[in-house]
Amino acid sequence: MGRKTILLLITGVLGAYFLYTPLPDNIEQPWKVMWITTQMEIATYLGLFTEFLGISHLMDTIMFFMGFQEVPPTSDEKVTVMETTFNNVPVRVYVPRRTSETLRRGLFYVHGGGWCLGDAAFSNYDTVSRRTADRLDAVVVSTNYRLAPKYHFPNQFEDVYNALKWFLRQDVLDKYGIDAKRTGISGDSAGGNLAAAVAQQLLEDPDVKNKLKIQSLIYPALQPLDLDLPSYRENMYAPVLSKSLMVRFWSEYFTTDRSLEKAMLSNQHVPVESSHLFKFVNWSSLLPERFKKGHVYSSPRQGSSELAKKYPGFLDVRAAPLLADDSKLRSLPQTYVITCQYDVLRDDGLMYVTRLRNAGVKVTLNHVEDGFHGAVFFDGIYIGYRLENQYISWLSENL
Ligand SMILES: *[C@@H]1O[C@H](CO)[C@@H](O)[C@H](O)[C@H]1NC(C)=O
């Protein structure tokens, strides 16, 4: 049998297998969701297979498949789209075409993809940025940043931070006709992680005079210290993002050394000298009662100090915004958070909401009972439109 035949066979078998993955009853359009999940799983399994053969890194293979979603920066009748760089970081800028008497609102967007994947040029991100610019009559800047496995923490964080600082410069805001009092940041998944992290960093930066009015975090990843939260337990095989893929993303953010991933999979990566940090991610005290139901809290197991010395990033607040203390959280802007019931990252978002509220920050939580990871950005499914509408109307009222 030729290589193509074998590949086709594998794809067929895997395809049939995953197409029958049972989904929770309340998920809308289950066949469409299964189809989305199937495509992602095929890319992942092909990636794991080629990685096993030593041909390419898992994330490079997935990115190769995803690359077909790239679209050029094409202006349309409503929005002018251009590509430029902010502080040497490539960004896409969306400016509404209609004339405006007043200054516009400005939204800085950070795409998701586990710090390894994604691009502002992908059609789903491009479409939502376009619609956001048009419907809010706002300038949207969708940033790129360097990705793993080639680049690790803190490169992703620093790129986003450097681009954001450029965006908030008065001369840049003036150039795009943006009101300095009405700027915000938004991001999904790993982009939500980066958005939350740079929003915190901004508070301590005396160089930046213009501050953000809002932050919007769409199913964000906020901590890698405890990877055995109830949401990880319940959604180990949830659509789109499994626990194993999320753990791989987290570990790839810091290193391609698979020993970190291995330790993270058994929740045994935080050394005893850092165990004081567990109080910031303690789901037993930070999750609302109904999400704790049926789960017994146990503190993560003790990890090796060597691993933490080699890859200190996973204990760094710039990678884990939940580790910030209350005195820092207190100064954060008004916040919007989307969490999905069927998502390993659900409890990260819920715990951050609790911590922000305890610190006195005004937070709107949109918990989606029939939601799953990535739901906002899959084209052509009802839940995507529904969440996008809710998100844009929150921005419309609060930005
Ligand atoms: C987590 O919270 C629970 C309940 O509030 C508490 O009993 C436990 O000691 C905490 N554990 C850690 C590691 O902070």
Coordinates of N, CA, C and O and ligand atoms in Angstrom, one line a residue, residues 275 278-279 282 284-285 297 299, ligand 1:
S275 N 4.2 26.7 46.7 CA 2.8 26.2 47.0 C 2.0 27.4 47.6 O 0.7 27.2 47.6
F278 N -1.0 28.6 45.4 CA -2.2 27.8 45.2 C -3.4 28.6 45.7 O -4.5 28.4 45.2
K279 N -3.2 29.5 46.6 CA -4.4 30.2 47.1 C -5.1 31.0 46.0 O -6.3 31.3 46.1
N282 N -7.3 28.5 43.9 CA -7.9 27.5 44.7 C -9.4 27.4 44.4 O -10.2 28.3 44.8
S284 N -11.7 25.5 45.3 CA -12.5 25.2 46.4 C -13.1 26.5 47.1 O -14.2 26.6 47.6
S285 N -12.2 27.6 47.0 CA -12.7 28.8 47.6 C -13.2 29.8 46.6 O -14.0 30.7 46.9
Y297 N -11.9 18.7 46.5 CA -10.7 19.5 46.3 C -9.5 18.7 46.8 O -9.5 18.2 47.9
S299 N -5.2 19.5 46.8 CA -4.1 20.4 46.3 C -3.2 19.7 45.3 O -3.0 18.5 45.5
Ligands
LIG1 C1 -8.4 25.9 49.4 O1 -9.6 26.3 49.9 C2 -10.2 25.4 50.9 C3 -11.5 25.9 51.2 O2 -11.6 27.3 51.4 C4 -9.2 25.3 52.1 O3 -9.8 24.4 53.0 C5 -7.9 24.8 51.6 O4 -6.9 24.8 52.6 C6 -7.3 25.7 50.5 N1 -6.1 25.1 49.9 C7 -5.1 25.8 49.5 C8 -3.9 25.1 49.0 O5 -5.1 27.0 49.5

